[in-house]
Tab-separated table of C-alpha atoms in Angstrom:
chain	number	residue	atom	x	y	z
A	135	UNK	CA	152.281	-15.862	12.346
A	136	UNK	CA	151.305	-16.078	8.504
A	137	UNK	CA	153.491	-16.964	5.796
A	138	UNK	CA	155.338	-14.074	3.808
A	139	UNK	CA	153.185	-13.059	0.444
A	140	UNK	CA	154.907	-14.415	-2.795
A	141	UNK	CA	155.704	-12.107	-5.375
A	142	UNK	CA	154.474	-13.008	-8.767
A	143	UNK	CA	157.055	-11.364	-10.736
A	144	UNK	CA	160.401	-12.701	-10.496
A	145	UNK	CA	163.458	-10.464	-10.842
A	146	UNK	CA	167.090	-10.896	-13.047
A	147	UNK	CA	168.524	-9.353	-10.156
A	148	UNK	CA	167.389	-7.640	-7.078
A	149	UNK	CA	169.729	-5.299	-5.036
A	150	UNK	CA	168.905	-4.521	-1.351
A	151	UNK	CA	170.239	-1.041	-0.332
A	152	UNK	CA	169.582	1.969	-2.611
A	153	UNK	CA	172.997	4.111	-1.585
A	154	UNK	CA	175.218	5.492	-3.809
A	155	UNK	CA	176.391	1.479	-4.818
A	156	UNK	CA	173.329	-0.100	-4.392
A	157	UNK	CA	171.761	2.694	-6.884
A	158	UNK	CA	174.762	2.287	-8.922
A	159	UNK	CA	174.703	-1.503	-9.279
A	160	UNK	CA	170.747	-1.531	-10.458
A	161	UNK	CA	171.470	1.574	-12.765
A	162	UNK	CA	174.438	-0.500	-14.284
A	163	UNK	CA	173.080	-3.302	-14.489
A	164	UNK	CA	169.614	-2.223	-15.722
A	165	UNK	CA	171.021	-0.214	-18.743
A	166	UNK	CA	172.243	-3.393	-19.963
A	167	UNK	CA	169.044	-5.226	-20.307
A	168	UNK	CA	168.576	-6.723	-16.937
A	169	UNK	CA	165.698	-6.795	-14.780
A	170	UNK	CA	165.924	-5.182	-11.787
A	171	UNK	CA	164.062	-4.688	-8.367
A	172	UNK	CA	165.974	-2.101	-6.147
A	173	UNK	CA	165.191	-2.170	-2.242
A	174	UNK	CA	165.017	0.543	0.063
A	175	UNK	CA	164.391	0.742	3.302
A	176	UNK	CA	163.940	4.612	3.592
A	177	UNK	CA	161.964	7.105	1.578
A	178	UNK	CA	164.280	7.742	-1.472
A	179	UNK	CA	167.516	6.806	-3.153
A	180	UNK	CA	170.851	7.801	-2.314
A	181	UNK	CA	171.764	6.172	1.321
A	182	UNK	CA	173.995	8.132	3.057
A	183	UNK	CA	174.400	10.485	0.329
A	184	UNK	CA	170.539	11.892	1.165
A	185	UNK	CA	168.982	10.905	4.465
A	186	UNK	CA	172.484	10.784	5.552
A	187	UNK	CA	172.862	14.225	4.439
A	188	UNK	CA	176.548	13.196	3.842
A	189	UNK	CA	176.717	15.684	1.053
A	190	UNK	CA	180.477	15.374	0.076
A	191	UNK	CA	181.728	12.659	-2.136
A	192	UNK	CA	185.536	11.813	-1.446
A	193	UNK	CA	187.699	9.864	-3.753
A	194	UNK	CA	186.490	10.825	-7.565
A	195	UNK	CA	189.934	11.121	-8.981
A	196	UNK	CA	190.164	8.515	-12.340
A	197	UNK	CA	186.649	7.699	-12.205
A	198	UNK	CA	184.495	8.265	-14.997
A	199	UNK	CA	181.277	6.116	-15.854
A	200	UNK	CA	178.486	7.013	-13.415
A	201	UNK	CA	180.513	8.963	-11.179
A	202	UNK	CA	181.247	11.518	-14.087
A	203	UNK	CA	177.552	11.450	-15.217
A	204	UNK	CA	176.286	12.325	-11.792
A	205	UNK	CA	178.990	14.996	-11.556
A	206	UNK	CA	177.812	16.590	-15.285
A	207	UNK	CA	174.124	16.152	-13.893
A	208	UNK	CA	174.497	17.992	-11.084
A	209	UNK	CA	175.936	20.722	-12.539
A	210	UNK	CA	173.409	21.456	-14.875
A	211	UNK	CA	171.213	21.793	-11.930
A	212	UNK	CA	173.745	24.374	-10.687
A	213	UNK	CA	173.988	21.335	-7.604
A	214	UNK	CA	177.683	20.478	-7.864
A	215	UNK	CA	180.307	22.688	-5.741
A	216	UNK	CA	184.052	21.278	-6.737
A	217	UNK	CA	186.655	21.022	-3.463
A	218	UNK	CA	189.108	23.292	-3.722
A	219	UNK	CA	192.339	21.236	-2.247
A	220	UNK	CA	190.988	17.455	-2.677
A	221	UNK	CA	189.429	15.083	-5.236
A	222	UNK	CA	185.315	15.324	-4.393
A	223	UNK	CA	182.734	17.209	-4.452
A	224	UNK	CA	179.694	18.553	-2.180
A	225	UNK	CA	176.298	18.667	-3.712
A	226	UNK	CA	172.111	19.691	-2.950
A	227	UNK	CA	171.082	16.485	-0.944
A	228	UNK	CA	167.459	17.270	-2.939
A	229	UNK	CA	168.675	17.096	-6.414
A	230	UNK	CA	170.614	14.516	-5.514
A	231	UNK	CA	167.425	12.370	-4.717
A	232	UNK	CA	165.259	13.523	-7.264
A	233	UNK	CA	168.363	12.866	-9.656
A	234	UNK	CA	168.716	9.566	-8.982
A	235	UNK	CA	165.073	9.063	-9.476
A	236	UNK	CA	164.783	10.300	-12.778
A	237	UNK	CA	167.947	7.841	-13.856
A	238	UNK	CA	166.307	5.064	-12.342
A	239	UNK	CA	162.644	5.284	-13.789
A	240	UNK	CA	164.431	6.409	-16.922
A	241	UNK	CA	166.098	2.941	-16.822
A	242	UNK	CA	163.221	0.602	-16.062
A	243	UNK	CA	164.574	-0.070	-12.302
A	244	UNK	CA	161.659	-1.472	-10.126
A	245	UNK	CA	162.040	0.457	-6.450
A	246	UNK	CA	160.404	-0.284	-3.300
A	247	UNK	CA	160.905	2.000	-0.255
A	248	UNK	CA	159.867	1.951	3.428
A	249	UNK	CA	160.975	-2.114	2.797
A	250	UNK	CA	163.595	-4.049	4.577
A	251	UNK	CA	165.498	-7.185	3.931
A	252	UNK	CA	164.726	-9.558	6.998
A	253	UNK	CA	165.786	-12.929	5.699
A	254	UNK	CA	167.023	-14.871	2.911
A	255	UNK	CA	165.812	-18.245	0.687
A	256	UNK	CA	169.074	-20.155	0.062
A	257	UNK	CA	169.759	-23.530	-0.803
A	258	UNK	CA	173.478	-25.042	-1.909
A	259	UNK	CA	175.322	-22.142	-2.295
A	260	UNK	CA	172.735	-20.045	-4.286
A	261	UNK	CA	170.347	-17.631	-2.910
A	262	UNK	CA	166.469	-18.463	-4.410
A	263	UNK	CA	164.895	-15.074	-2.787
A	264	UNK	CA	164.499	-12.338	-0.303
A	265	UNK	CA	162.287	-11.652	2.465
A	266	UNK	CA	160.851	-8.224	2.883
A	267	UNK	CA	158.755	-6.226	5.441
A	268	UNK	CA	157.134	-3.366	5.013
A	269	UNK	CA	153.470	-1.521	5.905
A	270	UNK	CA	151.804	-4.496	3.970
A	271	UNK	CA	153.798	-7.446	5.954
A	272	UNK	CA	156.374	-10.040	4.475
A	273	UNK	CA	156.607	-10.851	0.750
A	274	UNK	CA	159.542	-12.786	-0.364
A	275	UNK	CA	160.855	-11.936	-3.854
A	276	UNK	CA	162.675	-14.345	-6.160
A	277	UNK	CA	165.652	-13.520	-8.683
A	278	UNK	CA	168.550	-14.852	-10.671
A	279	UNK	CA	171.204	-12.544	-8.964
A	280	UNK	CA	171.378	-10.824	-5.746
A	281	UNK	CA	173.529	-8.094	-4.426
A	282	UNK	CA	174.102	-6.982	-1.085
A	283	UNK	CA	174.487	-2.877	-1.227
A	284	UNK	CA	173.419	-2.661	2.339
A	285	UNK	CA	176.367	-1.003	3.868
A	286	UNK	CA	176.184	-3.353	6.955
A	287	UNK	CA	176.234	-6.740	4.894
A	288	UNK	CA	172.549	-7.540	6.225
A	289	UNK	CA	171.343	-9.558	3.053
A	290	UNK	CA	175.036	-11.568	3.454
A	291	UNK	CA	174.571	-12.111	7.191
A	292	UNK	CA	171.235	-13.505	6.629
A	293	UNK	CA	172.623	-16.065	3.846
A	294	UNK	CA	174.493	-17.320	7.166
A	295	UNK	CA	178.202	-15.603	5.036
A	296	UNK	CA	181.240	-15.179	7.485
A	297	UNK	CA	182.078	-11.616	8.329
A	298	UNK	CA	184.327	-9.680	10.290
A	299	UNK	CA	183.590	-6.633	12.070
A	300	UNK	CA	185.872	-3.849	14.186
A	301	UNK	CA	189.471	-3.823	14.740
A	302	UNK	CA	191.261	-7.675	14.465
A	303	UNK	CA	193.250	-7.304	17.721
A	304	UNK	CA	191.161	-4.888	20.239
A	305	UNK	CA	187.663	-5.873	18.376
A	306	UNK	CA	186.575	-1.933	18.414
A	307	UNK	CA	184.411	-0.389	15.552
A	308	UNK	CA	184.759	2.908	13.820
A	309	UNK	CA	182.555	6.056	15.464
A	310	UNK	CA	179.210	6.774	13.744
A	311	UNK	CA	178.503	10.311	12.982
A	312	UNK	CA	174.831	12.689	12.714
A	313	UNK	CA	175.198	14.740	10.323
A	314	UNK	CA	173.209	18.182	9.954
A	315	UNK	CA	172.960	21.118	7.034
A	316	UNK	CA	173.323	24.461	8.791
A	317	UNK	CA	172.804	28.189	7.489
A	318	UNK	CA	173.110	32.134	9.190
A	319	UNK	CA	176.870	31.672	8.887
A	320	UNK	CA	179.274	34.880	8.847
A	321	UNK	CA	179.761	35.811	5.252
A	322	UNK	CA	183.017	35.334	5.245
A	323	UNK	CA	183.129	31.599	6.502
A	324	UNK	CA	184.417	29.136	3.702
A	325	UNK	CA	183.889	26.201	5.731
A	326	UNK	CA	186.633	23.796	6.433
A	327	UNK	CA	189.326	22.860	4.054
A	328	UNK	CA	192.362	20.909	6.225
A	329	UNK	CA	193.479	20.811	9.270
A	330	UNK	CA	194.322	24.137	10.344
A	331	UNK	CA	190.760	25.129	9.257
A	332	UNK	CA	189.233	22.039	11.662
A	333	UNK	CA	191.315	23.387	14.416
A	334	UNK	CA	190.358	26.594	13.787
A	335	UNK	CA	186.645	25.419	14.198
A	336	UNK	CA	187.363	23.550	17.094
A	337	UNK	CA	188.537	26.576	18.691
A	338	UNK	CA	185.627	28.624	18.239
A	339	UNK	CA	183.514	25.685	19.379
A	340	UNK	CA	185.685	25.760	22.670
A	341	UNK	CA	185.912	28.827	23.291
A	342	UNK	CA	181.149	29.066	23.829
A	343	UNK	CA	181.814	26.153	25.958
A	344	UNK	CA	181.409	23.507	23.529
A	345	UNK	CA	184.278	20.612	23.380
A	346	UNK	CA	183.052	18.795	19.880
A	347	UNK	CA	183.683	14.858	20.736
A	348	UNK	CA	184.794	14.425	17.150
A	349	UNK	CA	188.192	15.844	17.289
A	350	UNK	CA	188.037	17.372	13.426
A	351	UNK	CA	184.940	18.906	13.203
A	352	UNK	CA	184.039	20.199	9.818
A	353	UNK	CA	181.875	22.733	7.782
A	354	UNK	CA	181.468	21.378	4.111
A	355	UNK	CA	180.255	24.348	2.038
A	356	UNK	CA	177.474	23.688	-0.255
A	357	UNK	CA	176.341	24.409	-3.295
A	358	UNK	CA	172.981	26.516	-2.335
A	359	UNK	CA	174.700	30.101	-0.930
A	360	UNK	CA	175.022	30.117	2.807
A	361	UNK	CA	174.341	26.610	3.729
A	362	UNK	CA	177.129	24.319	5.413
A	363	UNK	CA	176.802	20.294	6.166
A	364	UNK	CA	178.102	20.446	9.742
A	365	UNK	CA	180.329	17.553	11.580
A	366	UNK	CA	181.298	17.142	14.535
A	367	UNK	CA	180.141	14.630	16.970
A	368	UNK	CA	181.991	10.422	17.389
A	369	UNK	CA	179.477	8.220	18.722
A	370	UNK	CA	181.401	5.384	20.012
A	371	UNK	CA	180.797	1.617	19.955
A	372	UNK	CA	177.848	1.299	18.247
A	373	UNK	CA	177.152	-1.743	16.112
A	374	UNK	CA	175.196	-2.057	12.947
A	375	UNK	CA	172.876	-4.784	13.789
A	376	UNK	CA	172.295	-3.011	16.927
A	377	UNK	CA	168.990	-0.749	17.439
A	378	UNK	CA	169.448	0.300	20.943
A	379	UNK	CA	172.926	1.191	20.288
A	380	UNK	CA	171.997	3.442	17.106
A	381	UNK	CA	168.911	4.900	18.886
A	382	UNK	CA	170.874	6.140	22.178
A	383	UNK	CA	174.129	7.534	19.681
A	384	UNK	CA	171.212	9.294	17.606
A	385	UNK	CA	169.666	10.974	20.209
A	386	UNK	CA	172.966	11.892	21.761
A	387	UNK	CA	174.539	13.337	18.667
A	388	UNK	CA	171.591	15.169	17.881
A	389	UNK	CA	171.401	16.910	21.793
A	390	UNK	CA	175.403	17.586	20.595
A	391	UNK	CA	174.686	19.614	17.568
A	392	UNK	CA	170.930	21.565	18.726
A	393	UNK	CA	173.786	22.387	21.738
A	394	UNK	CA	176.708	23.516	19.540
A	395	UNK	CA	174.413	25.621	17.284
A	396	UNK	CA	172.823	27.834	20.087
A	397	UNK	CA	176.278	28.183	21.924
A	398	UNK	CA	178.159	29.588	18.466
A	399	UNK	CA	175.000	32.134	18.164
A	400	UNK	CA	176.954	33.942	20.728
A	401	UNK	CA	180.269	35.076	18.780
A	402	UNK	CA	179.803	37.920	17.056
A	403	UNK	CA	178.767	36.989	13.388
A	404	UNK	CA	177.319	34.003	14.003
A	405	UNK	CA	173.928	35.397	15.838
A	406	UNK	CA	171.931	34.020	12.775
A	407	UNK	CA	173.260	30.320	12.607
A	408	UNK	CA	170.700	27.671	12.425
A	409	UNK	CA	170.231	23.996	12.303
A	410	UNK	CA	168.381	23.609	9.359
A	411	UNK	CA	168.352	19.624	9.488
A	412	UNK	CA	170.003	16.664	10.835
A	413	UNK	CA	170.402	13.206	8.975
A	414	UNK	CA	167.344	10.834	9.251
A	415	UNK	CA	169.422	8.088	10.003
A	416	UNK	CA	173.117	8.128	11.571
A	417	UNK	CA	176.255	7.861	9.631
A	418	UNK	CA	178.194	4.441	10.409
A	419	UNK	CA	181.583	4.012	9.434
A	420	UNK	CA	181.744	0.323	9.853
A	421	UNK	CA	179.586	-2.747	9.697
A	422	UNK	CA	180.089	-6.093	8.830
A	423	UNK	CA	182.599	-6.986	6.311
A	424	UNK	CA	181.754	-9.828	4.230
A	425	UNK	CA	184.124	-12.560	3.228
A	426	UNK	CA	184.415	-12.800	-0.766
A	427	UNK	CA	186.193	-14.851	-3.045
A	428	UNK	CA	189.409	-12.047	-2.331
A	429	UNK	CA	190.512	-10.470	0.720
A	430	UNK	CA	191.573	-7.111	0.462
A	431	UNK	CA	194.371	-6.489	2.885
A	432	UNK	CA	196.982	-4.137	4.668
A	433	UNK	CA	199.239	-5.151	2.455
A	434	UNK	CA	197.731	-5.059	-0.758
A	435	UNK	CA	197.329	-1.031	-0.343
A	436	UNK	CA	200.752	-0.892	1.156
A	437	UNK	CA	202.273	-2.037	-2.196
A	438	UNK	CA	199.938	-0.246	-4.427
A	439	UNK	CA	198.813	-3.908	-5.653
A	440	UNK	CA	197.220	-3.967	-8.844
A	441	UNK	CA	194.865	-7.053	-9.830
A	442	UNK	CA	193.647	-8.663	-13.402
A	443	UNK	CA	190.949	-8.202	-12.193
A	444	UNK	CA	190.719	-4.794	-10.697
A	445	UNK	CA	187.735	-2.619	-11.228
A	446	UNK	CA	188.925	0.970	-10.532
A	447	UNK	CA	192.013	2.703	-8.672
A	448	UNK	CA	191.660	3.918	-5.153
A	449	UNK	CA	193.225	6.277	-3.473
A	450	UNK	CA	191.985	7.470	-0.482
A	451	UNK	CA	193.810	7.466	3.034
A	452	UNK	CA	193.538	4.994	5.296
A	453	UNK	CA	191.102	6.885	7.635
A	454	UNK	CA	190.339	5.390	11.353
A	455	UNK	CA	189.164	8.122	13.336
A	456	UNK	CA	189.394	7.939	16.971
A	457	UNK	CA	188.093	4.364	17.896
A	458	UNK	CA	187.224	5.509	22.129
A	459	UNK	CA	186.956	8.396	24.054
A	460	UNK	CA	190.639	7.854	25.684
A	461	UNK	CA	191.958	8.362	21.727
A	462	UNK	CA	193.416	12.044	21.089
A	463	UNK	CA	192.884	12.123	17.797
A	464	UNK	CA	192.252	9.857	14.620
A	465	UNK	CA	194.752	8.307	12.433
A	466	UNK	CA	196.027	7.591	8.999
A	467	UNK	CA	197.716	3.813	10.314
A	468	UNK	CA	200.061	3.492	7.266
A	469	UNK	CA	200.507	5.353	3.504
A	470	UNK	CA	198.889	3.577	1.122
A	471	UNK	CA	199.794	3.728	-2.391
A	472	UNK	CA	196.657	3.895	-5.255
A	473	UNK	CA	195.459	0.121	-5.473
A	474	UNK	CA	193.254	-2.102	-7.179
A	475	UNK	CA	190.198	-2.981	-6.074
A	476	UNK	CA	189.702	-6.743	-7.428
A	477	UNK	CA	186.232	-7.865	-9.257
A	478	UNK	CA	186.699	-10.920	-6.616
A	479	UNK	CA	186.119	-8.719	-3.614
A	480	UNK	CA	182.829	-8.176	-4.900
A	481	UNK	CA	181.688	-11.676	-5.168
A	482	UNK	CA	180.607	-13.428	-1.887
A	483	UNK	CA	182.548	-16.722	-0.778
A	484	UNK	CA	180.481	-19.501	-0.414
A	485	UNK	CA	177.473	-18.263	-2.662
A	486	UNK	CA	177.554	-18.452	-6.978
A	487	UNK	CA	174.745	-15.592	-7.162
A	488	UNK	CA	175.460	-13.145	-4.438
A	489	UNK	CA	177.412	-10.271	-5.396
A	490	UNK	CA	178.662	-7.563	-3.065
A	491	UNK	CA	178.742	-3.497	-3.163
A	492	UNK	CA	179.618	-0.521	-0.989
A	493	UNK	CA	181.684	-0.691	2.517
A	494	UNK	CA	180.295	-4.288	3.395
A	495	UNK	CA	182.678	-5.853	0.322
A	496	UNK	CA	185.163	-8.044	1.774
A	497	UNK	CA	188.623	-6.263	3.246
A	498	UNK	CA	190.662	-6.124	6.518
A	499	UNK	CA	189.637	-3.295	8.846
A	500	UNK	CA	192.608	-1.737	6.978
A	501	UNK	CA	191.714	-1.519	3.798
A	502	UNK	CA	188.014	-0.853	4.685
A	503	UNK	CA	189.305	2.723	5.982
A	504	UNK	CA	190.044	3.355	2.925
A	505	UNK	CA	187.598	1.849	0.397
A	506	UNK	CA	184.914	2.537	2.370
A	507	UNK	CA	183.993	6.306	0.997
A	508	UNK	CA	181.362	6.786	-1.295
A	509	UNK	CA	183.965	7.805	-4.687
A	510	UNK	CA	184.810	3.920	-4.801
A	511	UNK	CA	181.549	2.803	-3.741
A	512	UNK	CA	180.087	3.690	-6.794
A	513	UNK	CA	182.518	1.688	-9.400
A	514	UNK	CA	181.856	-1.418	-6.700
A	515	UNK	CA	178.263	-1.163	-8.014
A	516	UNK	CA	178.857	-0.374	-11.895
A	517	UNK	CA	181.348	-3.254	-11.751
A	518	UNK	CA	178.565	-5.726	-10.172
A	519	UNK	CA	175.938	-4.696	-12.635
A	520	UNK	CA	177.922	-5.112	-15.575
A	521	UNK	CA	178.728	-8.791	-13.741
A	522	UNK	CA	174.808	-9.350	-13.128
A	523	UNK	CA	174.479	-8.782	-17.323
A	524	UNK	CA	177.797	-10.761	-18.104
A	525	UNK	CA	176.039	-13.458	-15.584
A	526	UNK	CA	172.743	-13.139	-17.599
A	527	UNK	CA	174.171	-14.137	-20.816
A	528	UNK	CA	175.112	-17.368	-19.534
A	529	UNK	CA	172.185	-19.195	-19.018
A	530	UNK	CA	171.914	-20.052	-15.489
A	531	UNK	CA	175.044	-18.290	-14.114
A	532	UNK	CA	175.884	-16.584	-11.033
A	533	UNK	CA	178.495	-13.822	-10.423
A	534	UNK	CA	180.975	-15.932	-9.246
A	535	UNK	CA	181.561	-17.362	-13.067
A	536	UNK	CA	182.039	-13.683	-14.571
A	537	UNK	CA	185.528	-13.319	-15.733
A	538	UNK	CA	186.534	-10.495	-13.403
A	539	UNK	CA	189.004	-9.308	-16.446
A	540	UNK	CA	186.003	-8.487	-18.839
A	541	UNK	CA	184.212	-6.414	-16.207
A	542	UNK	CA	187.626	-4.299	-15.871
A	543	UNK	CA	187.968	-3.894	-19.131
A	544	UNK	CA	184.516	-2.663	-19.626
A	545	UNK	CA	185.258	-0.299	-16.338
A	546	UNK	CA	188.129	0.904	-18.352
A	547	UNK	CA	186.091	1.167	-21.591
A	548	UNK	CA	184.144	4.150	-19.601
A	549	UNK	CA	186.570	5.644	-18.497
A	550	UNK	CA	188.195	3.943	-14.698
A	551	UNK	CA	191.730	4.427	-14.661
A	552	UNK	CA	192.749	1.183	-14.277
C-alpha cells in the first residue's frame, strides 16, 4: 500500500462536510480572513439540502446572518417559496447549489468534491491533518483548525472522540428517509401543510393499495409551478457508518416511492404524476453524536435554558419519528421551550482545534431531535467560523480558547436573537 500524497499547501482551517453547516462554517469563517479548504464527498455543496433533495428548511425564526442572506438570494432567483403555517421555507435544489457556489468562490473557499475523510493525524489533543481519498488516491492535508460538518461525526470518530449514538435506554436510531421531487399533480393540490393534510395523503395512498411506512407522509410544494418534494418512506435501523445498511434502505425506499407514484396515477387527477428524481444519497436522521466541552440535554430544552455562551435560539419540536415498525406513529417526547444552543457544544472534548457543526454537535438523543434540522445547523457553522478567525488571532490557538461570549455577541451583532 503507498503512503498518502502530502499536500503542499497548508490550510487555516479545513472543514469536512459541505452541508448547509459545513458550507456555512467555511463561508463564515472565510469572510473573515481565514484560509479555508472545504471537503466534499459528493458533487456539489449543500448536503442534504441538494443531493438530499431535502428542499425545506425548518426552524428560521430569529435567525438572520447567513440564513437571511440565503433567504434574500433565493428570492431574487424567484427560488424561495415561504410556508404558509410554520417558520421555513422550500426552495429550487439547483439554485440552491449553484448559489452556494458562487458565495464560496466569491469568498476564496478552496473545495474539493468526490473526496472523503478516511482518517485523521492527531497528536496530544490537537489534530495535525486529514486524510483524504478520492479518484487520485490518499493525500493528507494539514491545517490550524478543523471542523467536523459531517453530519455523522466521521472526522471526530476518526480522532478516536467519544460519541453516543440512538436512544440511551433501548439503543435504537432515528429512521432514514429517500427523498424524491415529483410533478403531474392535480392543479388543485397544495401539498401538505399539518396533520390533517398528511392524513389526508395517507388516505389516498391507501386507498391504490399503497400503506406509506412513514406514517406522515408529505408533499412540500416548491417553488418551480407543479413540482412537489415527496416523503414518505422510514427505513429502520440503519447506522451511519454502515454501507450495507444504507445500500439495502436505499434501494428499498426507492422500490417504495417508483411503487407509490404508479399506484396514485390511478385516481382521477393524478394520471400525469411523475417521479422526477430521488435523492442521491439517503436522508439520516441520526449519527453519531460527539461529546464536546457541553452536553446539551433533556433538560436544558425543558427549561428554555439560556447560556453566556449561546449562539442562536432554537425552537423546533422535539421530533422522534417512529423508531420500529411495531411504533404507530412518531412523537414529540416532551415541550420544549426556545433554548440556547451553547458555543461549548460546538467545541470537541478532548481536542483544542477541533470544532463541531451540524447534527453530529454534542446533545442527548433529546435534544438532537430538535437541533438537528437544518435552520440551526446553519448558525452552528457561522458560530464556528467566526471561532476559527477569533482562534486565528491568537497565535497558535485552537477553538477551545475562543471566549464562547464574543462569538454570541458577534451572532447577535448579525442579527441571532439571542
Amino acid at each position: 500500500m503507498s503512503s498518502p500524497q502530502h499536500n503542499a499547501a497548508e490550510y487555516d482551517l479545513i472543514v469536512c462536510g459541505a452541508g448547509p453547516a459545513g458550507v456555512s462554517a467555511a463561508l463564515s469563517a472565510a469572510r473573515l480572513g481565514v484560509k479555508t479548504l472545504l471537503i466534499e464527498s459528493q458533487g456539489c455543496l449543500g448536503g442534504i439540502w441538494t443531493s438530499g433533495l431535502l428542499s425545506l428548511v425548518l426552524d428560521t425564526a430569529g435567525k438572520g446572518g447567513l440564513l437571511t442572506e440565503l433567504q434574500e438570494r433565493l428570492k431574487e432567483e424567484e427560488a424561495l417559496l415561504q410556508r404558509q403555517h410554520s417558520s421555513g421555507f422550500t426552495y429550487d435544489v439547483e439554485v440552491m447549489k449553484w448559489l452556494l457556489e458562487k458565495m464560496c468562490l466569491a469568498a476564496g473557499i478552496d473545495m474539493l468534491y468526490h473526496t472523503r475523510v478516511v482518517d485523521a493525524v492527531h497528536q496530544d489533543g490537537w489534530v495535525k491533518a486529514v486524510v483524504t481519498e478520492s479518484a487520485g488516491g490518499r493525500r493528507t492535508f494539514a491545517a490550524k483548525l478543523f471542523v467536523d460538518a459531517t453530519g455523522n461525526g466521521d472526522l471526530a470518530a476518526r480522532c478516536g472522540c467519544p460519541y453516543e449514538m440512538g436512544h440511551p435506554v433501548s439503543g435504537k436510531i432515528q429512521p432514514a428517509t429517500l427523498l424524491a421531487i415529483v410533478s403531474g399533480l392535480p392543479p388543485e393540490e397544495q401539498g401538505t401543510q399539518g396533520a390533517k393534510d398528511k392524513e389526508r395523503f395517507r388516505s389516498l395512498l391507501r386507498s391504490v393499495g399503497c400503506d406509506p411506512s412513514y406514517c406522515g407522509p408529505s408533499l412540500f410544494r416548491l417553488p418551480h409551478p407543479g413540482l412537489f418534494t415527496m416523503m414518505i418512506n422510514h427505513e429502520y435501523r440503519v447506522h451511519c457508518d454502515n454501507a450495507a445498511e444504507i445500500t439495502k434502505a436505499t434501494i428499498h425506499a426507492r422500490e417504495e416511492l417508483n411503487t407509490a407514484v404508479r399506484a396514485l396515477r390511478r385516481l382521477p387527477g393524478w394520471e400525469n404524476m411523475r417521479l422526477v428524481i430521488t435523492a442521491d444519497h439517503i436522508g439520516i436522521r441520526e449519527g453519531r453524536r460527539i461529546k464536546g466541552r457541553y452536553y446539551l440535554t433533556a433538560d436544558d430544552l425543558k427549561e428554555g435554558r439560556r447560556f453566556e455562551d449561546g449562539i442562536c435560539l432554537a425552537r423546533f419540536s422535539v421530533d422522534i419519528h417512529q423508531l420500529d415498525e411495531q411504533t404507530p406513529h412518531g412523537q414529540d417526547a416532551f415541550k420544549a421551550k426556545p433554548y440556547h444552543i451553547p458555543y461549548r457544544a460546538l467545541v470537541a472534548a478532548g481536542f483544542e482545534n477541533l470544532g463541531l457543526a451540524g447534527r453530529c454537535i454534542s446533545g442527548d438523543f433529546f435534544a438532537h431531535a430538535s437541533y438537528r434540522v437544518t435552520g440551526n445547523a446553519v448558525p452552528m457553522g457561522e458560530a464556528i467560523g467566526i471561532a476559527a478567525a477569533a482562534a486565528m488571532a491568537e497565535a497558535g490557538g485552537g477553538f477551545a480558547g475562543v471566549d464562547g461570549r464574543s462569538v454570541a455577541a458577534e451572532m447577535q451583532r448579525r442579527g441571532y436573537e439571542i
